[in-house]
Coordinates of C-alpha atoms and ligand atoms in Angstrom, one line a residue:
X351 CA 104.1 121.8 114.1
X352 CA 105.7 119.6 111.3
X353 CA 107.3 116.0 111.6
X354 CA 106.4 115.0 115.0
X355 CA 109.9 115.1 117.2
X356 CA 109.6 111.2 117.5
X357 CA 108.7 110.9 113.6
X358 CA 110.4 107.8 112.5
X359 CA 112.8 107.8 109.0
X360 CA 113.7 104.5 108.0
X361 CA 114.2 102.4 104.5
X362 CA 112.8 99.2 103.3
X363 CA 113.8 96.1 101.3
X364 CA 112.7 92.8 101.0
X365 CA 114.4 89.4 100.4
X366 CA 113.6 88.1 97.5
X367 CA 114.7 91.2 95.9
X368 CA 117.8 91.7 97.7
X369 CA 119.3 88.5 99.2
X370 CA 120.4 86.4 96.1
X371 CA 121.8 83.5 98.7
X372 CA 118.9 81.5 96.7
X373 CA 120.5 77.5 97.3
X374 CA 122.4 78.3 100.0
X375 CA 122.6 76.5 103.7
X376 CA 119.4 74.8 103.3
X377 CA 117.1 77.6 102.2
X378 CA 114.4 76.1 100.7
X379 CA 112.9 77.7 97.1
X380 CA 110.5 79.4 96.8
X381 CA 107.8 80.2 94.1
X382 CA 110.0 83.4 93.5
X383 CA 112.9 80.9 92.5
X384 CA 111.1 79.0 90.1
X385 CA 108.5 81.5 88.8
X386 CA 112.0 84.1 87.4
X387 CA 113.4 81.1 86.3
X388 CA 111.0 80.3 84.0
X389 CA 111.7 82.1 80.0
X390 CA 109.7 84.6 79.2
X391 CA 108.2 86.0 82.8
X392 CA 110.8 88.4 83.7
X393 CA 112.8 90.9 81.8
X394 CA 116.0 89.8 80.1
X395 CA 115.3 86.2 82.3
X396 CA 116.4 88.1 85.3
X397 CA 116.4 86.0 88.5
X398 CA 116.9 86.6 92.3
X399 CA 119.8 83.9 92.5
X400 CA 122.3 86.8 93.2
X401 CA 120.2 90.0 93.4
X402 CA 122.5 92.4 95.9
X403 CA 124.1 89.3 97.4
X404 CA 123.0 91.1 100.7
X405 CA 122.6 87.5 102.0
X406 CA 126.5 88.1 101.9
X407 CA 126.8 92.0 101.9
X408 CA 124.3 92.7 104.7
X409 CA 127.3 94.4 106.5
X410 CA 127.9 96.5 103.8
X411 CA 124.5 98.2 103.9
X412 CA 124.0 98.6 107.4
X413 CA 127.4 100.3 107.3
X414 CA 125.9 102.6 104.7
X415 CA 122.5 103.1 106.5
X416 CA 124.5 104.3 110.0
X417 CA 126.0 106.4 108.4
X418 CA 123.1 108.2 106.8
X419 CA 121.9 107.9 110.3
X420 CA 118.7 105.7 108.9
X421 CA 117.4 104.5 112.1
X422 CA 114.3 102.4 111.1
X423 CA 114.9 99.0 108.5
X424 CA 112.3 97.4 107.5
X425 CA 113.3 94.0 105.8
X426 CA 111.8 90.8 105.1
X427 CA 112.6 87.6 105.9
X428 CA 112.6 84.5 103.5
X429 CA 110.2 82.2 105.2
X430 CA 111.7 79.2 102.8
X431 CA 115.0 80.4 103.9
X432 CA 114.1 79.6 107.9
X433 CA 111.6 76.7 107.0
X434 CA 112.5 75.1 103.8
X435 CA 109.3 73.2 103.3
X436 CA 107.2 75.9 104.7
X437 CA 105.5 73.6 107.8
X438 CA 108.1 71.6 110.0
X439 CA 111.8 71.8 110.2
X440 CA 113.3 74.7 111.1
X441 CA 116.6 75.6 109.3
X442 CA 118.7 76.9 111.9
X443 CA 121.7 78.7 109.3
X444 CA 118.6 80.6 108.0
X445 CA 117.9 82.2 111.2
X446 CA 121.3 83.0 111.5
X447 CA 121.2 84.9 108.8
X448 CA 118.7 87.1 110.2
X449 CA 119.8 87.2 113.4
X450 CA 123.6 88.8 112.1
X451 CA 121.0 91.3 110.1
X452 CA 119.0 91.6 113.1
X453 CA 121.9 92.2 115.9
X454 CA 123.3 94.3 113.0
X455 CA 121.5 96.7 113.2
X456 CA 120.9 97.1 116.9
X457 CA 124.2 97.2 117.0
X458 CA 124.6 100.7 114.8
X459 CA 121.4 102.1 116.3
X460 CA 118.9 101.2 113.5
X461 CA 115.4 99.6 114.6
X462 CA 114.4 96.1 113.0
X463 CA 111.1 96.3 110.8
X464 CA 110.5 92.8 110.4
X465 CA 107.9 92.0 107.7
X466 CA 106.7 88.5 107.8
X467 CA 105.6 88.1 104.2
X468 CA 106.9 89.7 101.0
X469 CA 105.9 87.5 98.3
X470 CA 108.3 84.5 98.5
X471 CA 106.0 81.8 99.5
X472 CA 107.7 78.2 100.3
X473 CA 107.5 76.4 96.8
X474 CA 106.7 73.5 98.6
X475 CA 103.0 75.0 99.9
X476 CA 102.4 76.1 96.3
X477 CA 102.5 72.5 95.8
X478 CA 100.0 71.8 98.1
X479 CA 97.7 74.6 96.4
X480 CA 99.8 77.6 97.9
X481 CA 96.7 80.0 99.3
X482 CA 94.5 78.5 97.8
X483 CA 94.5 75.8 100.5
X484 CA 93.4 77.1 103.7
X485 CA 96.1 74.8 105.5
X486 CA 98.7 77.4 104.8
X487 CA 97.4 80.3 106.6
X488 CA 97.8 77.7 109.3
X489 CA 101.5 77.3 108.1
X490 CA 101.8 81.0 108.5
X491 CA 101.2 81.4 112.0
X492 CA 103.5 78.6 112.9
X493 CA 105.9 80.5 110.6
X494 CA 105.3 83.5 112.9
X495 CA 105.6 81.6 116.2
X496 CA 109.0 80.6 114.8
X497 CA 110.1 84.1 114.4
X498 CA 108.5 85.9 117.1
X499 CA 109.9 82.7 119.8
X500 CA 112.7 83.3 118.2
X501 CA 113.6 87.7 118.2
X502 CA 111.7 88.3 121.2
X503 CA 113.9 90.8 122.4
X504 CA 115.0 92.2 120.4
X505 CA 112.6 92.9 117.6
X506 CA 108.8 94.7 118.3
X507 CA 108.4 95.8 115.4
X508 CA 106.4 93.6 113.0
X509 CA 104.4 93.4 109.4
X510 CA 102.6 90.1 108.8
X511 CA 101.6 90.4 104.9
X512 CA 103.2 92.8 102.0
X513 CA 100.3 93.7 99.4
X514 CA 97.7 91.0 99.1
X515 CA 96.8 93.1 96.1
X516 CA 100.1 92.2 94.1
X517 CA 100.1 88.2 95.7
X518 CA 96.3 87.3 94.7
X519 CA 96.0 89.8 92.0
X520 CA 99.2 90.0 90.2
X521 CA 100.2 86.1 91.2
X522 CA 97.1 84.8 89.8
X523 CA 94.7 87.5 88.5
X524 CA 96.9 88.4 85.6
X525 CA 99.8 86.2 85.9
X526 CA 103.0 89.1 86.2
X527 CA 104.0 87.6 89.4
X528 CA 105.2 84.3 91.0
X529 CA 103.5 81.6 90.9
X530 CA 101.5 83.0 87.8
X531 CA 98.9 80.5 87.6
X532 CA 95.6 82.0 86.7
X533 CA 92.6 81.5 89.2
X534 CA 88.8 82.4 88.8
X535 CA 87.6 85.0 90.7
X536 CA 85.7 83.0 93.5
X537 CA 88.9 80.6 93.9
X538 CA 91.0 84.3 93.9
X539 CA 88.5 85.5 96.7
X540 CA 89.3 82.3 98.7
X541 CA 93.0 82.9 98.3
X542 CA 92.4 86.1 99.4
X543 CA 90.8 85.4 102.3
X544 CA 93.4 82.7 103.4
X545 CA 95.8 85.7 103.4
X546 CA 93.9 87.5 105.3
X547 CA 93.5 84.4 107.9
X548 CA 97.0 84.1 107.7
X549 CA 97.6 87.9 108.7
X550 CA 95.2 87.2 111.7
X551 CA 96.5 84.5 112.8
X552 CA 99.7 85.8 112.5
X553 CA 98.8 88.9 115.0
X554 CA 97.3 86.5 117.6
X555 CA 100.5 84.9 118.1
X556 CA 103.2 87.5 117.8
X557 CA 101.1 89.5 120.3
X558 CA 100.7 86.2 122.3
X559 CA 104.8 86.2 122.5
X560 CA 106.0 89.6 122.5
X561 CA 103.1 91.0 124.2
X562 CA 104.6 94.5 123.8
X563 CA 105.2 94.3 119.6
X564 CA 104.3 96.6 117.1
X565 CA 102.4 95.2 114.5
X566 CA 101.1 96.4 111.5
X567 CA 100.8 95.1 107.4
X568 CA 101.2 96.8 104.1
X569 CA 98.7 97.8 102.1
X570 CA 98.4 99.3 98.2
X571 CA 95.7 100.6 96.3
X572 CA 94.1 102.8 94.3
X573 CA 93.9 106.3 96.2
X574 CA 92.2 109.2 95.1
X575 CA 93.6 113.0 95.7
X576 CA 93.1 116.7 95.1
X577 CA 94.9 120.0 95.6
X578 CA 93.2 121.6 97.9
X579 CA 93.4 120.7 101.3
X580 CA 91.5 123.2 103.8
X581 CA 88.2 121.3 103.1
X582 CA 85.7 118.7 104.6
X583 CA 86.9 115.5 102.7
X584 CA 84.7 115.5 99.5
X585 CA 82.6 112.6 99.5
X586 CA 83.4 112.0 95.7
X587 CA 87.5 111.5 97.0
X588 CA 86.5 109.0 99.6
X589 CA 84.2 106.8 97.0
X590 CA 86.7 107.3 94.3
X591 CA 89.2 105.6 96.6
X592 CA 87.4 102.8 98.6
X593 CA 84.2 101.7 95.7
X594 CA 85.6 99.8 92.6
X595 CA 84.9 100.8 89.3
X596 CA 83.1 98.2 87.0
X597 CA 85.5 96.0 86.0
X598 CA 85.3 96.5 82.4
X599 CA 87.0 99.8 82.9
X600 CA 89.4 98.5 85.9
X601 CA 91.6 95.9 84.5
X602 CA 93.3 96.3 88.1
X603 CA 90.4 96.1 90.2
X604 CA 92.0 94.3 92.8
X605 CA 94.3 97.1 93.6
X606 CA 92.4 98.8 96.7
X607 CA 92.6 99.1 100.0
X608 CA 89.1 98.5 101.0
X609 CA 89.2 94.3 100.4
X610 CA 92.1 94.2 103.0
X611 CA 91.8 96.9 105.3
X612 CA 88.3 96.8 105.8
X613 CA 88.2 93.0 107.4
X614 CA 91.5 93.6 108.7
X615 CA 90.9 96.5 110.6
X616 CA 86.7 96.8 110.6
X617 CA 85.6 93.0 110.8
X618 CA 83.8 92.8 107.5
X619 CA 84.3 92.4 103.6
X620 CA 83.3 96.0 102.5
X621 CA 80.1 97.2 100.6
X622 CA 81.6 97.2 97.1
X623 CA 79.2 96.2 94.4
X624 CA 81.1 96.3 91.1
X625 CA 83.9 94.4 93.1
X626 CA 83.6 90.7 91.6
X627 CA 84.5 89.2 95.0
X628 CA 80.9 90.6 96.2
X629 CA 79.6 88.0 94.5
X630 CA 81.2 85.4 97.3
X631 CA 82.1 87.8 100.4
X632 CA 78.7 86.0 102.0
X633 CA 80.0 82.3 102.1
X634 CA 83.0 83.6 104.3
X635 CA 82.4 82.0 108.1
X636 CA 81.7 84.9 110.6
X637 CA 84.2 83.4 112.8
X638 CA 87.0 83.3 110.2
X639 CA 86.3 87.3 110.1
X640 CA 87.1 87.2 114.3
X641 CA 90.6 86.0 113.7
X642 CA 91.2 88.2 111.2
X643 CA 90.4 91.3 113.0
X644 CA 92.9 91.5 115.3
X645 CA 93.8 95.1 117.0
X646 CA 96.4 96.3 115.0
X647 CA 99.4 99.1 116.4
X648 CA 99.5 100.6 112.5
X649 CA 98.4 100.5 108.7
X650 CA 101.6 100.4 106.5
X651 CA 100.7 101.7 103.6
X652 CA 102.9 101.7 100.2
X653 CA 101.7 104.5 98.1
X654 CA 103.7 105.6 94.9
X655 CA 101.1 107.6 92.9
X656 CA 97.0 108.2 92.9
X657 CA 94.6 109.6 90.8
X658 CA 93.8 113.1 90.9
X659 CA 90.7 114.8 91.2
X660 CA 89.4 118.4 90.8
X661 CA 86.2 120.5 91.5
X662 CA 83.6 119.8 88.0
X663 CA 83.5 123.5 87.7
X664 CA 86.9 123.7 87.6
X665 CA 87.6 121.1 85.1
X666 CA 84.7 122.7 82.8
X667 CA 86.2 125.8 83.0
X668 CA 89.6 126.7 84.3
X669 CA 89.0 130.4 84.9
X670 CA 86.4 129.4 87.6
X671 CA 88.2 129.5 91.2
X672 CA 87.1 126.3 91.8
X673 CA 89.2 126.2 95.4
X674 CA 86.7 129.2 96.6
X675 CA 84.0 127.6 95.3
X676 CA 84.9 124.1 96.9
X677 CA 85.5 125.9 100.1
X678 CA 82.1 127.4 100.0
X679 CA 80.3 124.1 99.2
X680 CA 81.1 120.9 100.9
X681 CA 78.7 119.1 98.3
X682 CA 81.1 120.2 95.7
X683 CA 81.0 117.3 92.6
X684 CA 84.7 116.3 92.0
X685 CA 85.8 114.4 88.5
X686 CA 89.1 113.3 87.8
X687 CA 91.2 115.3 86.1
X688 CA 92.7 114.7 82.7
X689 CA 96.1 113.8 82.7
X690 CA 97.9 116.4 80.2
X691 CA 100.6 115.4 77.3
X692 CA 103.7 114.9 78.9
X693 CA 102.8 114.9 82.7
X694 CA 105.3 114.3 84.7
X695 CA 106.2 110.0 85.2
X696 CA 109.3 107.9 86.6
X697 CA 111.2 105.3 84.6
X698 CA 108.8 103.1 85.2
X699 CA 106.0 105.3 84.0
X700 CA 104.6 105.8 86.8
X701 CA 102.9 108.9 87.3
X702 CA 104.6 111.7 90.0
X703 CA 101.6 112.8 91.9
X704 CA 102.8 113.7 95.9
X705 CA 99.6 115.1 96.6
X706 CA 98.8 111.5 97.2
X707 CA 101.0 111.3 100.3
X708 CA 98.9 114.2 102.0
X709 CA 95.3 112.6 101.1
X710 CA 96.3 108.8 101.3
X711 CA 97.3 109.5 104.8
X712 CA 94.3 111.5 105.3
X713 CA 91.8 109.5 103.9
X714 CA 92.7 106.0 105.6
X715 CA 92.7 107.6 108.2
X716 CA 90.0 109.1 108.6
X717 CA 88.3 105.5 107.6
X718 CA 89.9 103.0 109.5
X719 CA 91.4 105.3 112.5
X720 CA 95.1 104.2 113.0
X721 CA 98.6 105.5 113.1
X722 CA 99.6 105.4 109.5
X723 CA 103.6 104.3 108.5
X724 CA 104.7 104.8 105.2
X725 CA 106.1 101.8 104.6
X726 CA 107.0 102.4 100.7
X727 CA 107.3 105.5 99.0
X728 CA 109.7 106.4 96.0
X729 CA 110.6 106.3 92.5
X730 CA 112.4 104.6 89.8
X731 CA 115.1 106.3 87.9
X732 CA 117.5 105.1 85.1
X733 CA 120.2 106.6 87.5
X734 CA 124.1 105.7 86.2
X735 CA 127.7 106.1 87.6
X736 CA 128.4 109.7 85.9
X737 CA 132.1 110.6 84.9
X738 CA 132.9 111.8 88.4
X739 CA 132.4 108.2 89.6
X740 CA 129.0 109.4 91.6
X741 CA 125.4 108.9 90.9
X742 CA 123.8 111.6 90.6
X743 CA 119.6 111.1 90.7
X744 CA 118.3 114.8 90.7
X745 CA 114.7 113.1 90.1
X746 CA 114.4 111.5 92.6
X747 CA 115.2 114.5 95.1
X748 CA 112.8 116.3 93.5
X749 CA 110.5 113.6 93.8
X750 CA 111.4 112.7 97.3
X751 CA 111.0 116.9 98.1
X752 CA 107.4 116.9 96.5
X753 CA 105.5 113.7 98.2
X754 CA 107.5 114.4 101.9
X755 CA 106.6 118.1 101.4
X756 CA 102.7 116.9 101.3
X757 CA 103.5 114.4 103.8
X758 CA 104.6 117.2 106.4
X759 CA 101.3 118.6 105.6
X760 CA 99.2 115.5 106.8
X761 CA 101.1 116.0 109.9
X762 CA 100.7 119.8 110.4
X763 CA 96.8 119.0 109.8
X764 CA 96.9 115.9 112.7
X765 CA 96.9 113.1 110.3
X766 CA 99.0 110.4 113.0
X767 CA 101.6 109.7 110.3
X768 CA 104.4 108.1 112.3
X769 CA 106.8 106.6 110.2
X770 CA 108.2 107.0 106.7
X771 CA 110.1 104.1 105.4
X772 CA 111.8 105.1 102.0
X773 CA 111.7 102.3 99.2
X774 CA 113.8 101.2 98.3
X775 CA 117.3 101.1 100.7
X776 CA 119.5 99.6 97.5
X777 CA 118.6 99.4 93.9
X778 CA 117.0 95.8 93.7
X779 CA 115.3 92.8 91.8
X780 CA 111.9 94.4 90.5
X781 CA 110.2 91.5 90.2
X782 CA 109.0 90.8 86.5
X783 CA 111.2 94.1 85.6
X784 CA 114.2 92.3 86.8
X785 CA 116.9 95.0 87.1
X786 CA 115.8 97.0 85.0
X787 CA 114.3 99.4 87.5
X788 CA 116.7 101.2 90.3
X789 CA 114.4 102.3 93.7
X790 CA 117.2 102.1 95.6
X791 CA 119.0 105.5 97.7
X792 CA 122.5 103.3 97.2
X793 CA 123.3 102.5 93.6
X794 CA 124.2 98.9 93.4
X795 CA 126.3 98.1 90.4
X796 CA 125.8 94.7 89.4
X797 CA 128.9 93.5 87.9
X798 CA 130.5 93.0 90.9
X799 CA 127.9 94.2 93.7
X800 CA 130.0 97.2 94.2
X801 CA 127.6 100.3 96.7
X802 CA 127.3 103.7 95.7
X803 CA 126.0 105.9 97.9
X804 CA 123.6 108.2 95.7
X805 CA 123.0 111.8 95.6
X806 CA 119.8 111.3 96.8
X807 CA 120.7 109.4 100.2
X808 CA 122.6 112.2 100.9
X809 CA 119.4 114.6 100.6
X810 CA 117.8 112.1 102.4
X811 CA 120.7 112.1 105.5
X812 CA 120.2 115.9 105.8
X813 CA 116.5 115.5 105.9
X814 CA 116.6 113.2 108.5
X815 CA 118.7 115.7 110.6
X816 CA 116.6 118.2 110.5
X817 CA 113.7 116.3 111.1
X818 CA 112.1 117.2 107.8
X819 CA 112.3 120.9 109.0
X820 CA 112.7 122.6 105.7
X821 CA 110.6 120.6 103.5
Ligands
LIG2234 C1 105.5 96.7 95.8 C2 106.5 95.9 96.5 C3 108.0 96.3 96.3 C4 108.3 96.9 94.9 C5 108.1 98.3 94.9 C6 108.3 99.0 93.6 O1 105.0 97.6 96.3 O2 105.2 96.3 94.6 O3 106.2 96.0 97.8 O4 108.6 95.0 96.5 O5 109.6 96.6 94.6 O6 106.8 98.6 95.3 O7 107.5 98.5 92.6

């Protein structure tokens, strides 16, 4: 066995980052809008006013997609954009806008991925104390009654939140992202939890609508891997990945999976003692924790990278055949490995470590039980229009060939992976990097918005094809 013959290949985007569109028919701002327009928090002063102008060229990449045969989209939509003040009137050229994206695609074949929430909170509930004020989880849900009343039908497919990880940790733990205002850690854990009430809430009513939808979230964290693979998951993998390091030596220590996935999916904050949020998990109300566990159809999971661990004998003394001895010895102590001058990283410096997309898989998985979609995978590259007028992106084929390769594995060994949604569709807004970084499979050149099919989402249409067969 490999892929499974239903295994779905798709690619993801998300407004803010693509739309540009940002004053137009009605939309309302969001804290995206005025967080990149204010100096100094994005590269170069780079703002989403114009991004890909998909908001205009939507055609243009679903053209593009069919004919990579990409079948699956995942996209998000702009809740200031359909409610301009986040709670109450309902801007009805907004939803037209998605519903041309929507028919779109169903139009070429491609499924809808609708994801509810990717960061661009109405500007107007930031003013109200954004998620720090319970009352906009409540805002959420009507948010998704809107949008569920309004595609049922033609969409099933659904994510409620993208990364509370990057929205409370990176919008207010250090300040990178939108709205950047700096919270303490007990008003970050009540934030937190708002977004996770928001995400339940969310679930009740879409399933209360389309009773036959899809839903699922995306989730990021810190994930912890190894190269062997024939072996009992070491205990020493599964703490490394779902227990927080003191926070001393963390300065992330909101990036893991455990804080969402484990209310989310198991009903309760997890046992995590050097998490600071310990410190207030107890005040939460046991019925806030029902809503927020609602049964869930799949755990998204964006993973770019994880930390690698190896057998202690091993790292002691590489002549020992630490995989035998592993094998032998299900106790086995694993430490992480030392990364080596010059190991292999993206643009972005990230590191290039597939054998994350076997044990991520694997590992939340095995902990929370669910169908798992990739809903971000992928790599930033300074790719360039080359003499021959193409892009050629070499890296990220070989990137793409190393994580799907260990990805194929987690199915061969029964890991329910179902979906793998490549990020990013079109080079796009990075956030604080501005467009600096290019994700995307298209090359968007953006002096005039002109596409370019890159040499990678050619790679990526044979892949398809074949199903993954040759990885
Ligand atoms: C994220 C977001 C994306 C990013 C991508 C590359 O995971 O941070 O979901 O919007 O653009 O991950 O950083």
């Amino acid at each position: 066995m490999s892929f499974p013959k239903n295994f779905m290949w798709g690619a993801a985007s998300a407004s803010y980052q693509i739309e540009g569109g940002a004053r137009e028919d009605g939309k309302g701002l969001s804290i995206w809008d005025a967080f990149s327009h204010q100096p100094g928090k994005t590269f170069n002063g780079h703002t989403g006013d114009v991004a890909c102008d998909s908001y205009h060229r939507f055609e243009e990449d679903l053209d593009l997609m069919q004919s990579l045969g990409i079948r699956h989209y995942r996209f998000s939509i702009s809740w200031p954009r359909v409610i301009p003040e986040g709670i109450g009137d309902v801007n009805q050229k907004g939803l037209a806008y998605y519903d041309k994206v929507v028919d779109g695609c169903l139009k070429r074949g491609i499924e809808p991925w609708i994801t509810l929430y990717h960061w661009d909170l109405p500007l107007a509930l930031y003013y109200k104390g954004g998620w720090l004020n319970r009352e906009t989880a409540y805002a959420f849900e009507e948010y998704a009654k809107v949008i569920a009343s309004h595609f049922k039908g033609r969409v099933r497919r659904f994510m409620t939140i993208n990364e509370p990880q990057c929205i409370i940790g990176l919008g207010h733990g250090n300040g990178f992202h939108a709205p950047g205002t700096l919270l303490s850690e007990k008003e970050m854990f009540l934030s937190w939890h708002h977004v996770m009430l928001a995400h339940g809430l969310a679930v009740r009513v879409i399933r209360d609508i389309i009773p036959d939808s899809i839903i699922g979230l995306a989730s990021t964290g810190a994930l912890a891997y190894t190269e062997q693979k024939d072996i009992p998951t070491p205990k020493d993998l599964v703490e490394a990945s779902f227990l927080s390091l003191p926070k001393e030596q963390n300065e992330g220590w909101y990036f893991n999976h455990q804080w969402f996935l484990d209310p989310v999916v198991l009903g309760y904050y997890p046992e995590d003692p050097e998490n600071p949020w310990t410190a207030f998990k107890g005040e939460v109300d046991p019925a806030d924790l029902a809503i927020i566990c609602q049964p869930l159809d799949f755990i998204g999971l964006n993973i770019y990278n994880g930390s690698e661990m190896v057998p202690a004998q091993l790292e002691k003394d590489p002549s020992v055949p630490g995989k035998t001895a592993a094998k032998e010895n299900e106790s086995a102590k694993y430490v992480f490995a030392e990364k080596y001058p010059g190991y292999p990283r993206t643009a972005l410096k990230w590191p290039i470590t597939p054998g994350v997309l076997y044990w991520g898989p694997r590992l939340i998985y095995e902990r929370y039980g669910l169908p798992i979609v990739i809903a971000e995978n992928g790599q930033s590259c300074n790719d360039r229009i080359f003499l021959d007028g193409k892009v050629h992106d070499p890296d990220r084929i070989d990137f793409l060939a190393r994580y799907l390769g260990q990805l194929k594995k987690a199915c061969e060994d029964d890991i329910p992976v179902i979906a793998y949604l490549h990020w990013a569709l079109t080079d796009n807004y990075e956030w604080h990097s501005g467009y600096d970084d290019r994700f995307g499979l298209i090359y968007i050149d953006y002096r005039d918005g002109t596409r370019i099919a890159k040499d990678s989402a050619f790679w990526y249409r044979d892949v398809i094809a074949e199903n993954g067969e040759s990885l």
